[in-house]
PDB file of C-alpha atoms in Angstrom:
ATOM      1  CA  UNK A  70     155.830 -34.505 -66.341  1.00 41.00           C
ATOM      2  CA  UNK A  71     157.686 -35.324 -69.785  1.00 44.00           C
ATOM      3  CA  UNK A  72     155.898 -35.785 -72.870  1.00 46.00           C
ATOM      4  CA  UNK A  73     157.171 -38.309 -75.384  1.00 47.00           C
ATOM      5  CA  UNK A  74     156.482 -36.714 -79.019  1.00 49.00           C
ATOM      6  CA  UNK A  75     156.143 -33.018 -80.013  1.00 52.00           C
ATOM      7  CA  UNK A  76     152.778 -33.789 -81.074  1.00 52.00           C
ATOM      8  CA  UNK A  77     152.012 -34.194 -77.403  1.00 63.00           C
ATOM      9  CA  UNK A  78     152.559 -30.729 -76.648  1.00 65.00           C
ATOM     10  CA  UNK A  79     149.626 -29.375 -79.087  1.00 67.00           C
ATOM     11  CA  UNK A  80     146.855 -30.801 -76.827  1.00 72.00           C
ATOM     12  CA  UNK A  81     147.999 -29.441 -73.478  1.00 85.00           C
ATOM     13  CA  UNK A  82     146.755 -26.441 -71.927  1.00 93.00           C
ATOM     14  CA  UNK A  83     149.552 -23.681 -72.696  1.00 96.00           C
ATOM     15  CA  UNK A  84     150.508 -20.495 -72.148  1.00 97.00           C
ATOM     16  CA  UNK A  85     153.089 -18.313 -73.779  1.00 98.00           C
ATOM     17  CA  UNK A  86     154.973 -15.838 -71.482  1.00 98.00           C
ATOM     18  CA  UNK A  87     157.009 -13.412 -73.706  1.00 98.00           C
ATOM     19  CA  UNK A  88     159.064 -10.048 -73.736  1.00 97.00           C
ATOM     20  CA  UNK A  89     159.371  -8.184 -76.925  1.00 96.00           C
ATOM     21  CA  UNK A  90     160.454  -4.896 -77.913  1.00 94.00           C
ATOM     22  CA  UNK A  91     159.362  -2.655 -81.003  1.00 92.00           C
ATOM     23  CA  UNK A  92     161.154   0.313 -82.187  1.00 92.00           C
ATOM     24  CA  UNK A  93     164.694   0.133 -83.654  1.00 88.00           C
ATOM     25  CA  UNK A  94     166.089  -3.464 -83.709  1.00 84.00           C
ATOM     26  CA  UNK A  95     169.369  -4.553 -84.826  1.00 79.00           C
ATOM     27  CA  UNK A  96     169.428  -5.588 -88.608  1.00 77.00           C
ATOM     28  CA  UNK A  97     166.015  -5.004 -89.149  1.00 79.00           C
ATOM     29  CA  UNK A  98     165.504  -1.188 -88.506  1.00 82.00           C
ATOM     30  CA  UNK A  99     162.308   0.408 -86.852  1.00 87.00           C
ATOM     31  CA  UNK A 100     159.521  -2.023 -86.365  1.00 87.00           C
ATOM     32  CA  UNK A 101     156.030  -1.621 -85.118  1.00 91.00           C
ATOM     33  CA  UNK A 102     156.058  -4.941 -83.346  1.00 93.00           C
ATOM     34  CA  UNK A 103     158.914  -6.869 -81.656  1.00 94.00           C
ATOM     35  CA  UNK A 104     160.185  -9.984 -83.447  1.00 95.00           C
ATOM     36  CA  UNK A 105     159.512 -12.051 -80.514  1.00 97.00           C
ATOM     37  CA  UNK A 106     155.938 -11.067 -80.178  1.00 97.00           C
ATOM     38  CA  UNK A 107     155.593 -12.032 -83.971  1.00 96.00           C
ATOM     39  CA  UNK A 108     156.956 -15.684 -82.929  1.00 97.00           C
ATOM     40  CA  UNK A 109     154.719 -15.702 -80.159  1.00 97.00           C
ATOM     41  CA  UNK A 110     151.697 -15.017 -82.296  1.00 97.00           C
ATOM     42  CA  UNK A 111     152.705 -17.740 -84.698  1.00 96.00           C
ATOM     43  CA  UNK A 112     152.794 -20.163 -81.780  1.00 95.00           C
ATOM     44  CA  UNK A 113     149.286 -19.118 -80.480  1.00 95.00           C
ATOM     45  CA  UNK A 114     147.845 -19.499 -83.781  1.00 94.00           C
ATOM     46  CA  UNK A 115     149.167 -23.057 -84.173  1.00 91.00           C
ATOM     47  CA  UNK A 116     148.578 -24.105 -80.504  1.00 92.00           C
ATOM     48  CA  UNK A 117     145.503 -21.968 -79.250  1.00 93.00           C
ATOM     49  CA  UNK A 118     147.726 -21.215 -76.291  1.00 96.00           C
ATOM     50  CA  UNK A 119     146.942 -17.858 -74.061  1.00 97.00           C
ATOM     51  CA  UNK A 120     149.447 -15.168 -74.071  1.00 97.00           C
ATOM     52  CA  UNK A 121     151.094 -13.014 -71.409  1.00 98.00           C
ATOM     53  CA  UNK A 122     153.221 -10.052 -72.506  1.00 98.00           C
ATOM     54  CA  UNK A 123     155.892  -8.875 -69.867  1.00 98.00           C
ATOM     55  CA  UNK A 124     156.291  -5.260 -70.087  1.00 97.00           C
ATOM     56  CA  UNK A 125     159.070  -3.189 -68.477  1.00 97.00           C
ATOM     57  CA  UNK A 126     157.544  -0.477 -66.035  1.00 97.00           C
ATOM     58  CA  UNK A 127     160.009   1.742 -67.347  1.00 94.00           C
ATOM     59  CA  UNK A 128     160.195   1.343 -71.467  1.00 95.00           C
ATOM     60  CA  UNK A 129     163.424   0.904 -73.338  1.00 95.00           C
ATOM     61  CA  UNK A 130     164.678   3.867 -75.333  1.00 95.00           C
ATOM     62  CA  UNK A 131     163.336   3.758 -79.132  1.00 94.00           C
ATOM     63  CA  UNK A 132     167.075   3.811 -80.493  1.00 93.00           C
ATOM     64  CA  UNK A 133     168.938   0.523 -80.469  1.00 91.00           C
ATOM     65  CA  UNK A 134     172.409   1.679 -79.047  1.00 92.00           C
ATOM     66  CA  UNK A 135     170.714   3.328 -76.093  1.00 95.00           C
ATOM     67  CA  UNK A 136     168.268   0.343 -75.591  1.00 92.00           C
ATOM     68  CA  UNK A 137     171.165  -2.135 -75.485  1.00 91.00           C
ATOM     69  CA  UNK A 138     173.155  -0.025 -73.003  1.00 94.00           C
ATOM     70  CA  UNK A 139     169.804   0.107 -70.646  1.00 95.00           C
ATOM     71  CA  UNK A 140     169.408  -3.733 -71.106  1.00 93.00           C
ATOM     72  CA  UNK A 141     173.095  -4.422 -70.210  1.00 94.00           C
ATOM     73  CA  UNK A 142     172.585  -1.866 -67.213  1.00 95.00           C
ATOM     74  CA  UNK A 143     169.175  -3.623 -66.050  1.00 96.00           C
ATOM     75  CA  UNK A 144     171.120  -7.091 -66.312  1.00 93.00           C
ATOM     76  CA  UNK A 145     173.948  -5.992 -64.057  1.00 95.00           C
ATOM     77  CA  UNK A 146     171.922  -4.481 -61.299  1.00 95.00           C
ATOM     78  CA  UNK A 147     169.024  -7.109 -61.520  1.00 94.00           C
ATOM     79  CA  UNK A 148     166.551  -4.215 -61.346  1.00 93.00           C
ATOM     80  CA  UNK A 149     164.084  -4.383 -63.893  1.00 96.00           C
ATOM     81  CA  UNK A 150     160.462  -3.770 -62.503  1.00 97.00           C
ATOM     82  CA  UNK A 151     157.691  -4.891 -64.601  1.00 98.00           C
ATOM     83  CA  UNK A 152     154.055  -3.412 -65.051  1.00 97.00           C
ATOM     84  CA  UNK A 153     152.114  -6.679 -64.368  1.00 97.00           C
ATOM     85  CA  UNK A 154     152.856  -9.840 -62.423  1.00 96.00           C
ATOM     86  CA  UNK A 155     152.259 -13.196 -64.399  1.00 96.00           C
ATOM     87  CA  UNK A 156     148.761 -14.325 -63.670  1.00 94.00           C
ATOM     88  CA  UNK A 157     147.937 -17.758 -61.975  1.00 95.00           C
ATOM     89  CA  UNK A 158     149.623 -20.385 -64.084  1.00 96.00           C
ATOM     90  CA  UNK A 159     148.382 -23.420 -62.027  1.00 95.00           C
ATOM     91  CA  UNK A 160     145.947 -24.829 -64.798  1.00 95.00           C
ATOM     92  CA  UNK A 161     148.671 -24.788 -67.535  1.00 96.00           C
ATOM     93  CA  UNK A 162     150.729 -27.779 -68.441  1.00 95.00           C
ATOM     94  CA  UNK A 163     153.164 -26.262 -71.205  1.00 96.00           C
ATOM     95  CA  UNK A 164     154.758 -22.872 -70.862  1.00 97.00           C
ATOM     96  CA  UNK A 165     156.352 -21.205 -73.981  1.00 98.00           C
ATOM     97  CA  UNK A 166     158.784 -18.555 -72.649  1.00 98.00           C
ATOM     98  CA  UNK A 167     159.828 -16.257 -75.480  1.00 98.00           C
ATOM     99  CA  UNK A 168     162.557 -13.815 -75.286  1.00 96.00           C
ATOM    100  CA  UNK A 169     165.213 -11.650 -77.644  1.00 95.00           C
ATOM    101  CA  UNK A 170     168.646 -12.313 -76.740  1.00 93.00           C
ATOM    102  CA  UNK A 171     170.185  -9.344 -74.674  1.00 90.00           C
ATOM    103  CA  UNK A 172     173.803  -9.815 -74.059  1.00 86.00           C
ATOM    104  CA  UNK A 173     173.603 -13.494 -73.997  1.00 91.00           C
ATOM    105  CA  UNK A 174     170.758 -13.789 -71.875  1.00 93.00           C
ATOM    106  CA  UNK A 175     166.835 -13.072 -71.747  1.00 95.00           C
ATOM    107  CA  UNK A 176     165.971  -9.375 -70.605  1.00 95.00           C
ATOM    108  CA  UNK A 177     165.890  -8.845 -66.788  1.00 96.00           C
ATOM    109  CA  UNK A 178     162.258  -8.136 -66.968  1.00 97.00           C
ATOM    110  CA  UNK A 179     161.768 -11.906 -67.846  1.00 97.00           C
ATOM    111  CA  UNK A 180     163.716 -12.867 -65.040  1.00 97.00           C
ATOM    112  CA  UNK A 181     161.670 -10.654 -62.589  1.00 97.00           C
ATOM    113  CA  UNK A 182     158.411 -11.906 -64.070  1.00 97.00           C
ATOM    114  CA  UNK A 183     159.439 -15.638 -63.668  1.00 97.00           C
ATOM    115  CA  UNK A 184     161.348 -15.593 -60.479  1.00 94.00           C
ATOM    116  CA  UNK A 185     158.419 -15.772 -57.896  1.00 89.00           C
ATOM    117  CA  UNK A 186     156.237 -18.045 -60.229  1.00 95.00           C
ATOM    118  CA  UNK A 187     155.861 -21.535 -59.282  1.00 94.00           C
ATOM    119  CA  UNK A 188     156.668 -23.680 -62.331  1.00 95.00           C
ATOM    120  CA  UNK A 189     157.352 -27.187 -60.446  1.00 94.00           C
ATOM    121  CA  UNK A 190     156.200 -29.969 -62.989  1.00 94.00           C
ATOM    122  CA  UNK A 191     155.503 -27.511 -65.797  1.00 95.00           C
ATOM    123  CA  UNK A 192     157.188 -28.163 -69.249  1.00 95.00           C
ATOM    124  CA  UNK A 193     158.751 -25.243 -70.695  1.00 96.00           C
ATOM    125  CA  UNK A 194     159.741 -24.686 -74.316  1.00 96.00           C
ATOM    126  CA  UNK A 195     161.895 -21.667 -74.765  1.00 97.00           C
ATOM    127  CA  UNK A 196     162.102 -19.483 -77.860  1.00 98.00           C
ATOM    128  CA  UNK A 197     164.093 -16.674 -78.852  1.00 97.00           C
ATOM    129  CA  UNK A 198     164.826 -14.186 -81.547  1.00 95.00           C
ATOM    130  CA  UNK A 199     168.405 -13.195 -82.027  1.00 93.00           C
ATOM    131  CA  UNK A 200     170.975 -11.941 -84.753  1.00 89.00           C
ATOM    132  CA  UNK A 201     173.738 -14.797 -84.406  1.00 88.00           C
ATOM    133  CA  UNK A 202     173.826 -15.826 -80.986  1.00 91.00           C
ATOM    134  CA  UNK A 203     171.149 -18.693 -81.218  1.00 93.00           C
ATOM    135  CA  UNK A 204     169.668 -19.787 -77.938  1.00 94.00           C
ATOM    136  CA  UNK A 205     172.659 -18.309 -76.160  1.00 94.00           C
ATOM    137  CA  UNK A 206     172.633 -18.706 -72.215  1.00 93.00           C
ATOM    138  CA  UNK A 207     168.793 -18.458 -72.216  1.00 95.00           C
ATOM    139  CA  UNK A 208     167.910 -22.321 -71.678  1.00 95.00           C
ATOM    140  CA  UNK A 209     170.407 -22.593 -68.627  1.00 95.00           C
ATOM    141  CA  UNK A 210     169.179 -19.130 -67.459  1.00 95.00           C
ATOM    142  CA  UNK A 211     165.393 -20.665 -67.500  1.00 96.00           C
ATOM    143  CA  UNK A 212     166.550 -23.718 -65.606  1.00 95.00           C
ATOM    144  CA  UNK A 213     168.037 -21.473 -62.980  1.00 95.00           C
ATOM    145  CA  UNK A 214     165.203 -19.245 -62.639  1.00 95.00           C
ATOM    146  CA  UNK A 215     162.320 -21.865 -63.017  1.00 94.00           C
ATOM    147  CA  UNK A 216     163.325 -24.500 -60.556  1.00 92.00           C
ATOM    148  CA  UNK A 217     161.242 -27.658 -60.687  1.00 94.00           C
ATOM    149  CA  UNK A 218     160.210 -27.150 -64.301  1.00 95.00           C
ATOM    150  CA  UNK A 219     161.184 -29.460 -67.392  1.00 94.00           C
ATOM    151  CA  UNK A 220     162.973 -27.303 -69.793  1.00 95.00           C
ATOM    152  CA  UNK A 221     162.765 -28.776 -73.364  1.00 94.00           C
ATOM    153  CA  UNK A 222     164.775 -27.988 -76.563  1.00 92.00           C
ATOM    154  CA  UNK A 223     164.208 -24.443 -77.685  1.00 95.00           C
ATOM    155  CA  UNK A 224     163.848 -22.673 -80.827  1.00 97.00           C
ATOM    156  CA  UNK A 225     166.230 -19.684 -82.162  1.00 97.00           C
ATOM    157  CA  UNK A 226     165.001 -17.486 -85.002  1.00 96.00           C
ATOM    158  CA  UNK A 227     166.909 -14.804 -86.414  1.00 92.00           C
ATOM    159  CA  UNK A 228     165.014 -11.532 -85.979  1.00 90.00           C
ATOM    160  CA  UNK A 229     165.623 -10.540 -89.685  1.00 89.00           C
ATOM    161  CA  UNK A 230     164.160 -13.875 -90.842  1.00 92.00           C
ATOM    162  CA  UNK A 231     160.896 -13.888 -88.331  1.00 89.00           C
ATOM    163  CA  UNK A 232     158.848 -12.892 -91.488  1.00 90.00           C
ATOM    164  CA  UNK A 233     159.664 -16.009 -93.222  1.00 93.00           C
ATOM    165  CA  UNK A 234     159.760 -18.336 -90.016  1.00 92.00           C
ATOM    166  CA  UNK A 235     156.165 -19.707 -89.733  1.00 93.00           C
ATOM    167  CA  UNK A 236     157.280 -23.049 -91.120  1.00 94.00           C
ATOM    168  CA  UNK A 237     160.273 -23.603 -88.791  1.00 96.00           C
ATOM    169  CA  UNK A 238     157.895 -22.584 -85.876  1.00 94.00           C
ATOM    170  CA  UNK A 239     155.390 -25.130 -87.095  1.00 92.00           C
ATOM    171  CA  UNK A 240     158.035 -27.742 -87.356  1.00 92.00           C
ATOM    172  CA  UNK A 241     159.364 -26.967 -83.894  1.00 92.00           C
ATOM    173  CA  UNK A 242     155.884 -27.235 -82.246  1.00 90.00           C
TER     174      UNK A 242
END
């Protein structure tokens, strides 16, 4: 199922699946809401999509340096249990997958959440927050994990620019 123009996405039943972490973030300091969550909320307001936040069973440390070491360890071990599985997505046509970039990839919790979900025939629109790595490996990682889905061009927003990125999100949509 491939849609021709970007306007075609706005009228489809959509779900935003995202991972986001508050606390200390690179270059923005301590924040109450994660950068990826802010972008997910912009998308939700512009599309009316439903939202599902993937949350780790074991929260990451609040300080950035410890958090990135935990993320690296979880990616290496492929061990990142989540609090709740993604609900039934069979009625959705477009799935927005939002992620920060951890060591070039999405957090292992998103892999855990997505690996047993049937995404065949779904259109996936990835979006990431980063501080210099752009989309990194995330589109190819999504293609690998989400077999049978059509992965479209993604959106990359610098975490330090999230607050002024609403227009960029709207243009992408």
